[in-house]
Short mmCIF file of C-alpha atoms and ligand atoms in Angstrom, two decimals:
data_model
loop_
_atom_site.label_atom_id
_atom_site.label_comp_id
_atom_site.label_asym_id
_atom_site.label_seq_id
_atom_site.Cartn_x
_atom_site.Cartn_y
_atom_site.Cartn_z
CA MET A 1 -24.23 26.29 -0.06
CA GLU A 2 -25.12 22.62 0.08
CA PHE A 3 -22.55 19.86 0.36
CA ARG A 4 -22.54 16.32 -0.87
CA TYR A 5 -20.37 13.23 -0.30
CA LEU A 6 -17.90 12.42 -3.02
CA GLY A 7 -18.61 8.70 -3.99
CA ASN A 8 -18.70 6.29 -1.16
CA SER A 9 -16.01 8.23 0.69
CA GLY A 10 -16.42 10.54 3.77
CA LEU A 11 -15.30 13.56 1.88
CA LYS A 12 -17.83 16.39 1.55
CA ILE A 13 -17.67 18.77 -1.35
CA SER A 14 -19.62 21.89 -2.31
CA GLU A 15 -22.33 20.79 -4.81
CA ILE A 16 -21.37 23.90 -6.86
CA THR A 17 -17.56 23.63 -7.42
CA TYR A 18 -15.55 26.49 -9.04
CA GLY A 19 -13.54 25.50 -12.19
CA ASN A 20 -10.90 27.60 -13.95
CA TRP A 21 -10.64 26.07 -17.41
CA LEU A 22 -10.09 28.76 -20.19
CA THR A 23 -10.37 31.56 -17.77
CA HIS A 24 -7.46 31.72 -15.34
CA GLY A 25 -4.19 32.35 -17.01
CA SER A 26 -5.88 33.02 -20.33
CA GLN A 27 -9.25 34.69 -20.95
CA VAL A 28 -9.25 36.82 -17.81
CA GLU A 29 -6.61 39.02 -16.03
CA ASN A 30 -5.21 37.69 -12.72
CA ASP A 31 -6.99 40.24 -10.68
CA VAL A 32 -10.39 39.22 -12.06
CA ALA A 33 -9.48 35.65 -11.50
CA THR A 34 -8.86 36.43 -7.85
CA GLN A 35 -12.07 38.28 -7.55
CA CYS A 36 -13.94 35.29 -8.92
CA VAL A 37 -12.25 32.96 -6.41
CA GLN A 38 -13.10 35.41 -3.66
CA ALA A 39 -16.74 35.53 -4.77
CA ALA A 40 -16.82 31.68 -4.71
CA LEU A 41 -15.38 31.61 -1.19
CA ASP A 42 -17.92 34.31 -0.08
CA ALA A 43 -20.77 32.23 -1.43
CA GLY A 44 -19.63 29.17 0.45
CA ILE A 45 -17.86 27.34 -2.36
CA SER A 46 -15.14 25.22 -0.85
CA THR A 47 -14.22 23.05 -3.80
CA PHE A 48 -12.01 24.14 -6.68
CA ASP A 49 -11.21 22.23 -9.81
CA THR A 50 -8.33 22.79 -12.14
CA ALA A 51 -5.74 20.81 -14.36
CA ASP A 52 -2.09 20.97 -15.06
CA VAL A 53 -2.96 21.45 -18.74
CA TYR A 54 -5.14 24.60 -18.27
CA ALA A 55 -3.05 27.54 -19.74
CA ASN A 56 -0.14 25.07 -19.55
CA GLY A 57 0.17 25.35 -15.69
CA LYS A 58 -0.75 29.02 -15.39
CA ALA A 59 -4.28 28.21 -14.15
CA GLU A 60 -2.94 26.14 -11.37
CA THR A 61 -0.53 29.02 -10.41
CA VAL A 62 -3.39 31.62 -10.46
CA LEU A 63 -5.56 29.35 -8.35
CA GLY A 64 -2.83 28.76 -5.91
CA ASP A 65 -2.13 32.48 -5.56
CA ALA A 66 -5.84 33.26 -5.12
CA LEU A 67 -6.26 30.70 -2.39
CA LYS A 68 -3.07 31.59 -0.45
CA GLY A 69 -3.91 32.48 3.07
CA GLU A 70 -7.10 30.40 3.19
CA ARG A 71 -7.33 27.68 5.79
CA ARG A 72 -6.27 24.51 3.80
CA GLU A 73 -8.48 22.16 5.77
CA SER A 74 -11.61 24.25 4.80
CA LEU A 75 -10.83 23.73 1.10
CA GLU A 76 -11.05 20.81 -1.36
CA ILE A 77 -8.61 21.34 -4.20
CA PHE A 78 -8.86 19.06 -7.30
CA THR A 79 -6.41 18.80 -10.25
CA LYS A 80 -5.76 16.45 -13.19
CA VAL A 81 -3.01 14.78 -15.25
CA TYR A 82 -2.94 13.29 -18.80
CA TRP A 83 -2.87 16.03 -21.44
CA PRO A 84 0.60 17.30 -22.75
CA THR A 85 2.15 19.91 -20.37
CA GLY A 86 5.37 21.91 -20.15
CA PRO A 87 7.37 21.77 -23.35
CA GLY A 88 5.37 18.83 -24.60
CA GLY A 89 8.27 16.32 -24.49
CA LYS A 90 7.59 12.59 -25.27
CA ASN A 91 7.03 11.81 -21.55
CA ASP A 92 5.14 15.14 -20.63
CA THR A 93 1.79 13.48 -21.41
CA GLY A 94 -0.34 10.46 -20.52
CA LEU A 95 -0.67 8.27 -17.46
CA SER A 96 2.74 6.67 -17.43
CA ARG A 97 4.24 6.15 -13.92
CA LYS A 98 6.91 8.80 -14.85
CA HIS A 99 4.40 11.46 -15.97
CA ILE A 100 2.05 10.95 -12.97
CA MET A 101 4.95 11.14 -10.41
CA GLU A 102 6.42 14.28 -12.18
CA GLY A 103 2.97 15.65 -12.93
CA ILE A 104 1.71 15.68 -9.25
CA ASN A 105 4.98 17.34 -8.01
CA GLY A 106 4.51 20.18 -10.55
CA SER A 107 0.86 20.67 -9.67
CA LEU A 108 1.56 20.80 -5.97
CA GLN A 109 4.27 23.33 -6.47
CA ARG A 110 2.06 25.69 -8.68
CA LEU A 111 -0.90 25.19 -6.29
CA GLN A 112 1.34 25.94 -3.34
CA THR A 113 -0.07 23.10 -1.35
CA ASP A 114 1.35 19.86 0.19
CA TYR A 115 -1.60 17.68 -1.25
CA VAL A 116 -4.57 17.78 -3.46
CA ASP A 117 -7.87 16.41 -2.24
CA LEU A 118 -8.53 14.76 -5.56
CA TYR A 119 -6.11 13.79 -8.30
CA GLN A 120 -7.80 12.79 -11.59
CA ALA A 121 -6.87 10.99 -14.78
CA HIS A 122 -7.95 13.68 -17.22
CA ARG A 123 -8.65 10.97 -19.97
CA TYR A 124 -8.02 7.27 -20.39
CA ASP A 125 -4.44 6.53 -21.67
CA THR A 126 -4.79 3.85 -24.33
CA GLU A 127 -0.96 3.42 -24.41
CA THR A 128 -0.10 2.74 -20.79
CA PRO A 129 -1.14 -0.43 -18.91
CA LEU A 130 -3.92 0.33 -16.52
CA GLU A 131 -1.98 -1.51 -13.81
CA GLU A 132 0.97 0.90 -14.17
CA THR A 133 -1.32 3.85 -13.89
CA MET A 134 -3.21 2.66 -10.87
CA GLN A 135 0.07 1.63 -9.19
CA ALA A 136 1.42 5.13 -9.56
CA PHE A 137 -1.89 6.56 -8.25
CA ALA A 138 -1.58 4.22 -5.24
CA ASP A 139 1.86 5.51 -4.59
CA VAL A 140 0.79 9.16 -4.92
CA VAL A 141 -1.87 8.51 -2.30
CA ARG A 142 0.58 6.67 -0.08
CA GLN A 143 2.99 9.52 -0.33
CA GLY A 144 0.21 11.75 0.96
CA LYS A 145 0.23 13.92 -2.14
CA ALA A 146 -3.35 13.16 -3.09
CA LEU A 147 -6.08 11.97 -0.77
CA TYR A 148 -8.50 10.45 -3.31
CA ILE A 149 -8.37 9.44 -6.99
CA GLY A 150 -10.80 10.29 -9.82
CA VAL A 151 -11.00 9.86 -13.55
CA SER A 152 -12.50 12.07 -16.36
CA GLU A 153 -14.40 10.92 -19.49
CA TRP A 154 -13.80 7.25 -18.85
CA THR A 155 -16.36 4.75 -20.15
CA ALA A 156 -18.34 2.58 -17.83
CA GLU A 157 -16.14 -0.37 -18.43
CA GLN A 158 -12.97 1.62 -17.89
CA ILE A 159 -14.32 2.86 -14.56
CA ARG A 160 -15.17 -0.62 -13.54
CA GLU A 161 -11.61 -1.94 -14.38
CA GLY A 162 -10.01 1.10 -12.54
CA VAL A 163 -12.16 0.73 -9.36
CA LYS A 164 -11.35 -3.05 -9.30
CA LEU A 165 -7.54 -2.29 -9.42
CA SER A 166 -7.93 0.55 -6.86
CA LYS A 167 -9.44 -1.87 -4.37
CA GLN A 168 -6.62 -4.35 -4.87
CA LEU A 169 -4.10 -1.57 -4.37
CA GLY A 170 -5.85 -0.09 -1.37
CA PHE A 171 -6.84 3.38 -2.45
CA SER A 172 -10.14 5.04 -3.22
CA LEU A 173 -11.23 5.85 -6.83
CA ILE A 174 -14.36 7.75 -6.10
CA SER A 175 -15.18 10.16 -8.87
CA SER A 176 -15.78 10.48 -12.61
CA GLN A 177 -15.65 13.87 -14.32
CA PRO A 178 -17.78 13.74 -17.44
CA GLN A 179 -19.43 16.48 -19.49
CA TYR A 180 -23.09 16.65 -18.56
CA SER A 181 -25.81 19.25 -19.12
CA MET A 182 -29.40 19.46 -20.41
CA LEU A 183 -27.81 19.31 -23.97
CA TRP A 184 -25.29 16.52 -23.39
CA ARG A 185 -26.70 13.53 -21.39
CA VAL A 186 -24.40 10.75 -22.78
CA ILE A 187 -23.54 9.47 -19.21
CA GLU A 188 -27.12 8.52 -18.16
CA ASP A 189 -27.35 5.09 -19.73
CA GLU A 190 -24.07 3.49 -18.80
CA VAL A 191 -21.65 5.68 -16.87
CA VAL A 192 -24.12 6.71 -14.19
CA PRO A 193 -25.62 3.16 -13.41
CA THR A 194 -22.13 1.62 -13.27
CA SER A 195 -20.82 4.34 -11.04
CA LYS A 196 -23.73 3.98 -8.63
CA GLU A 197 -23.05 0.30 -8.38
CA LEU A 198 -19.31 1.00 -7.64
CA GLY A 199 -19.71 3.90 -5.20
CA VAL A 200 -18.46 6.57 -7.71
CA SER A 201 -19.88 10.08 -8.04
CA GLN A 202 -20.02 12.30 -11.08
CA ILE A 203 -18.54 15.81 -10.87
CA VAL A 204 -19.81 17.28 -14.04
CA TRP A 205 -18.21 19.75 -16.35
CA SER A 206 -19.75 22.49 -18.54
CA PRO A 207 -23.22 22.21 -16.85
CA MET A 208 -24.09 25.41 -18.62
CA ALA A 209 -22.75 24.15 -21.93
CA GLN A 210 -19.97 26.60 -21.57
CA GLY A 211 -22.38 29.53 -21.21
CA VAL A 212 -24.81 28.59 -23.92
CA LEU A 213 -27.45 27.55 -21.52
CA SER A 214 -27.25 30.97 -19.92
CA GLY A 215 -29.36 32.18 -22.99
CA LYS A 216 -26.94 35.10 -23.70
CA TYR A 217 -26.22 33.92 -27.20
CA LEU A 218 -29.03 34.69 -29.55
CA PRO A 219 -29.54 33.06 -32.95
CA GLY A 220 -28.39 35.13 -35.87
CA GLU A 221 -26.54 37.57 -33.60
CA ALA A 222 -22.81 38.03 -32.87
CA PRO A 223 -21.78 36.83 -29.40
CA PRO A 224 -21.57 39.44 -26.64
CA GLN A 225 -18.15 41.10 -26.13
CA GLY A 226 -15.99 39.43 -23.49
CA SER A 227 -18.03 36.13 -23.67
CA ARG A 228 -16.32 32.74 -24.28
CA ALA A 229 -17.73 32.67 -27.78
CA ALA A 230 -15.80 35.83 -28.55
CA ASP A 231 -12.62 34.68 -26.86
CA GLU A 232 -9.98 34.12 -29.55
CA LYS A 233 -7.44 32.80 -27.09
CA GLY A 234 -9.13 29.37 -27.04
CA GLY A 235 -12.77 29.74 -25.74
CA ALA A 236 -14.33 30.40 -29.19
CA ASP A 237 -12.91 27.25 -30.53
CA MET A 238 -14.09 25.07 -27.58
CA ILE A 239 -17.66 26.32 -27.48
CA LYS A 240 -18.27 26.36 -31.23
CA ARG A 241 -19.92 22.85 -31.22
CA PHE A 242 -22.94 24.48 -29.52
CA MET A 243 -23.02 27.70 -31.45
CA ASN A 244 -25.53 27.02 -34.12
CA ASP A 245 -28.87 28.75 -34.63
CA ASP A 246 -30.86 25.52 -34.10
CA VAL A 247 -29.45 25.00 -30.68
CA LEU A 248 -29.56 28.72 -29.75
CA ALA A 249 -33.16 29.00 -30.76
CA ARG A 250 -34.13 25.97 -28.77
CA VAL A 251 -32.30 27.28 -25.65
CA GLN A 252 -34.34 30.51 -25.85
CA LYS A 253 -37.48 28.34 -25.14
CA LEU A 254 -36.01 27.65 -21.76
CA LYS A 255 -36.51 31.25 -20.69
CA PRO A 256 -40.21 31.01 -19.73
CA ILE A 257 -39.57 27.72 -17.96
CA ALA A 258 -36.68 29.48 -15.84
CA ASP A 259 -39.16 32.36 -15.16
CA GLU A 260 -41.81 29.90 -14.02
CA ALA A 261 -39.31 28.36 -11.59
CA GLY A 262 -38.24 31.69 -10.30
CA LEU A 263 -34.64 31.04 -11.54
CA THR A 264 -32.28 32.63 -13.97
CA MET A 265 -31.27 30.57 -16.92
CA PRO A 266 -27.89 29.83 -15.59
CA GLN A 267 -29.43 28.72 -12.25
CA LEU A 268 -31.88 26.44 -14.07
CA ALA A 269 -29.01 24.87 -16.03
CA ILE A 270 -27.06 24.14 -12.88
CA ALA A 271 -30.02 23.03 -10.89
CA TRP A 272 -30.81 20.65 -13.62
CA VAL A 273 -27.55 18.68 -13.40
CA LEU A 274 -27.88 18.53 -9.53
CA GLN A 275 -31.30 16.82 -9.74
CA ASN A 276 -29.26 13.64 -10.76
CA ASP A 277 -28.43 12.03 -7.50
CA ASN A 278 -25.28 10.43 -8.81
CA VAL A 279 -23.99 14.01 -9.41
CA ALA A 280 -21.87 15.20 -6.43
CA ALA A 281 -21.07 18.61 -7.88
CA ALA A 282 -21.61 20.91 -10.87
CA LEU A 283 -18.24 22.32 -12.03
CA VAL A 284 -19.13 25.81 -12.99
CA GLY A 285 -16.85 28.33 -14.65
CA ALA A 286 -17.05 32.20 -14.44
CA SER A 287 -15.32 35.09 -16.07
CA LYS A 288 -16.86 37.61 -13.71
CA PRO A 289 -17.49 37.57 -9.97
CA GLU A 290 -21.22 38.57 -10.62
CA GLN A 291 -21.67 35.36 -12.55
CA VAL A 292 -20.49 33.34 -9.48
CA ALA A 293 -22.96 35.14 -7.18
CA ASP A 294 -25.78 34.39 -9.69
CA ASN A 295 -24.82 30.70 -10.22
CA VAL A 296 -24.56 29.72 -6.58
CA LYS A 297 -28.19 30.32 -6.05
CA ALA A 298 -28.80 27.07 -7.81
CA ALA A 299 -27.68 25.14 -4.73
CA GLY A 300 -30.30 23.23 -3.01
CA VAL A 301 -32.96 23.97 -5.70
CA LYS A 302 -35.60 21.20 -6.32
CA LEU A 303 -37.02 20.99 -9.87
CA GLU A 304 -40.44 19.27 -10.02
CA ALA A 305 -41.05 16.44 -12.59
CA ASP A 306 -43.43 18.47 -14.70
CA LEU A 307 -40.88 21.23 -15.01
CA MET A 308 -38.13 18.64 -15.98
CA ALA A 309 -40.59 17.40 -18.66
CA LYS A 310 -41.10 20.87 -20.02
CA ILE A 311 -37.32 21.28 -20.38
CA ASP A 312 -37.18 17.98 -22.44
CA ASP A 313 -40.06 19.30 -24.67
CA ALA A 314 -38.38 22.62 -25.22
CA LEU A 315 -35.05 21.08 -26.17
CA GLY A 316 -36.48 18.31 -28.37
CA ASP A 317 -33.99 16.43 -30.60
CA ILE A 318 -30.98 18.68 -29.97
CA VAL A 319 -30.26 16.74 -26.80
CA GLU A 320 -27.39 14.26 -27.22
CA SER A 321 -27.81 11.02 -25.28
CA ASP A 322 -25.84 8.38 -27.19
CA PRO A 323 -23.73 6.54 -24.55
CA GLY A 324 -21.19 5.68 -27.28
CA LYS A 325 -20.13 9.35 -27.39
CA THR A 326 -18.03 8.98 -24.22
CA GLU A 327 -15.71 6.69 -26.08
CA ALA A 328 -16.16 8.34 -29.40
CA THR A 329 -15.16 11.78 -28.18
CA ALA A 330 -12.14 10.55 -26.13
CA PRO A 331 -8.57 10.43 -27.68
CA GLN A 332 -8.15 7.11 -29.42
CA LYS A 333 -4.30 7.50 -29.10
CA ARG A 334 -2.37 9.19 -26.32
CA VAL A 335 -2.13 12.88 -27.25
CA ALA A 336 1.50 13.92 -27.95
P1 NDP B 401 -19.86 26.19 -17.70
O1 NDP B 401 -20.77 25.44 -18.52
O2 NDP B 401 -20.29 26.55 -16.26
O3 NDP B 401 -19.44 27.52 -18.42
C1 NDP B 401 -18.90 28.61 -17.70
C2 NDP B 401 -18.76 29.85 -18.54
O4 NDP B 401 -20.21 30.29 -18.90
C3 NDP B 401 -18.12 30.96 -17.75
O5 NDP B 401 -16.75 30.96 -17.94
C4 NDP B 401 -18.83 32.17 -18.47
O6 NDP B 401 -18.18 32.42 -19.73
C5 NDP B 401 -20.25 31.66 -18.70
N1 NDP B 401 -21.14 31.93 -17.58
C6 NDP B 401 -21.01 31.49 -16.26
N2 NDP B 401 -21.90 31.94 -15.44
C7 NDP B 401 -22.65 32.80 -16.31
C8 NDP B 401 -23.77 33.60 -15.95
N3 NDP B 401 -24.33 33.56 -14.77
N4 NDP B 401 -24.35 34.33 -16.95
C9 NDP B 401 -23.85 34.22 -18.19
N5 NDP B 401 -22.73 33.50 -18.54
C10 NDP B 401 -22.18 32.76 -17.57
O7 NDP B 401 -18.54 25.43 -17.47
P2 NDP B 401 -17.07 25.41 -18.10
O8 NDP B 401 -17.14 25.04 -19.52
O9 NDP B 401 -16.35 26.64 -17.75
O10 NDP B 401 -16.40 24.24 -17.22
C11 NDP B 401 -16.44 24.22 -15.80
C12 NDP B 401 -15.28 23.51 -15.26
O11 NDP B 401 -15.37 22.11 -15.62
C13 NDP B 401 -13.91 23.86 -15.78
O12 NDP B 401 -13.42 25.00 -15.21
C14 NDP B 401 -13.13 22.68 -15.36
O13 NDP B 401 -12.84 22.66 -13.99
C15 NDP B 401 -14.05 21.51 -15.76
N6 NDP B 401 -13.83 20.98 -17.14
C16 NDP B 401 -13.36 19.75 -17.18
C17 NDP B 401 -13.17 19.19 -18.38
C18 NDP B 401 -12.57 17.79 -18.35
O14 NDP B 401 -12.21 17.31 -19.51
N7 NDP B 401 -12.60 17.11 -17.28
C19 NDP B 401 -13.43 19.84 -19.64
C20 NDP B 401 -13.97 21.17 -19.43
C21 NDP B 401 -14.18 21.70 -18.22
P3 NDP B 401 -18.14 33.86 -20.42
O15 NDP B 401 -18.54 34.95 -19.40
O16 NDP B 401 -16.68 34.00 -21.00
O17 NDP B 401 -19.12 33.80 -21.61
#
């Protein structure tokens, strides 16, 4: 495993980070979840990403159980707050001081830890003053419940305002968690340059486009059993934006390119996001321990410029690069 600094902080994280969205507490049984976490630890992954909203708290509980007994100092545990949790009451959502203060306590309890290494705003809350949110984060850090603060799917301008306030309040906002993959490159023109200027890293989600870039979904064929696209508990709904024959046919063109690089298609997809030097980690999911073992081999891989160009040629115009999509795909109102 290779490790990278998170933003301009002294914190090192594993460049392949294990994330448990849609899997733990939902798609996979708890024993499989534990095996996946063990496979991650065995492969040298030390960083784990979850959120209070995943399976409405169950994903944090499953991860906390799976990491029990591990040396806390050797792990970096990340979680998030924003989306509605618990019974979904009027204050069980957003980035108000009340929800952040209550949210962190619930997350720590479920994760069975005294602190998280990174606490992230899972989206921008258009209904809470940013000053209130940042003051609450400052207090969470001062209480020792989180060491660093991050954001997810914020625009370049929102990141700039957040970093400015964090400096005034004396804590470190060091990461941005956007979607980024060969298919979804919307951060490249605005979020990445602004983040570089401000000392903020990207930790990127769905680097394999939820499994689509693994090449296992074939145009015109039903998804393999047990895959996310066949998961009626939530996965199928989430992945559907990529599940069209045009995309799937283009993705098949990546197979000879992966072969040429001596990589599997999942490894090629993960290595691709790691070529961007503003990316501190690829947040990779897995529903089976064998997938973790396959995926971690993308660590430290260098892709030459001609190979990167071949990828662009293969994918053509199915790549989404419009920087306006960060704002356009974010909630315009706080989600109740
Ligand atoms: P990926 O793009 O890595 O997709 C992971 C899924 O792809 C797996 O669950 C598995 O699904 C399939 N897969 C993984 N490895 C292989 C392999 N070697 N061969 C074939 N199929 C494979 O990322 P996710 O979409 O899971 O997101 C990763 C993490 O990012 C999340 O867990 C979360 O931490 C974070 N995230 C953050 C968001 C945010 O808003 N901040 C939003 C979404 C995710 P299967 O086997 O079921 O097909």
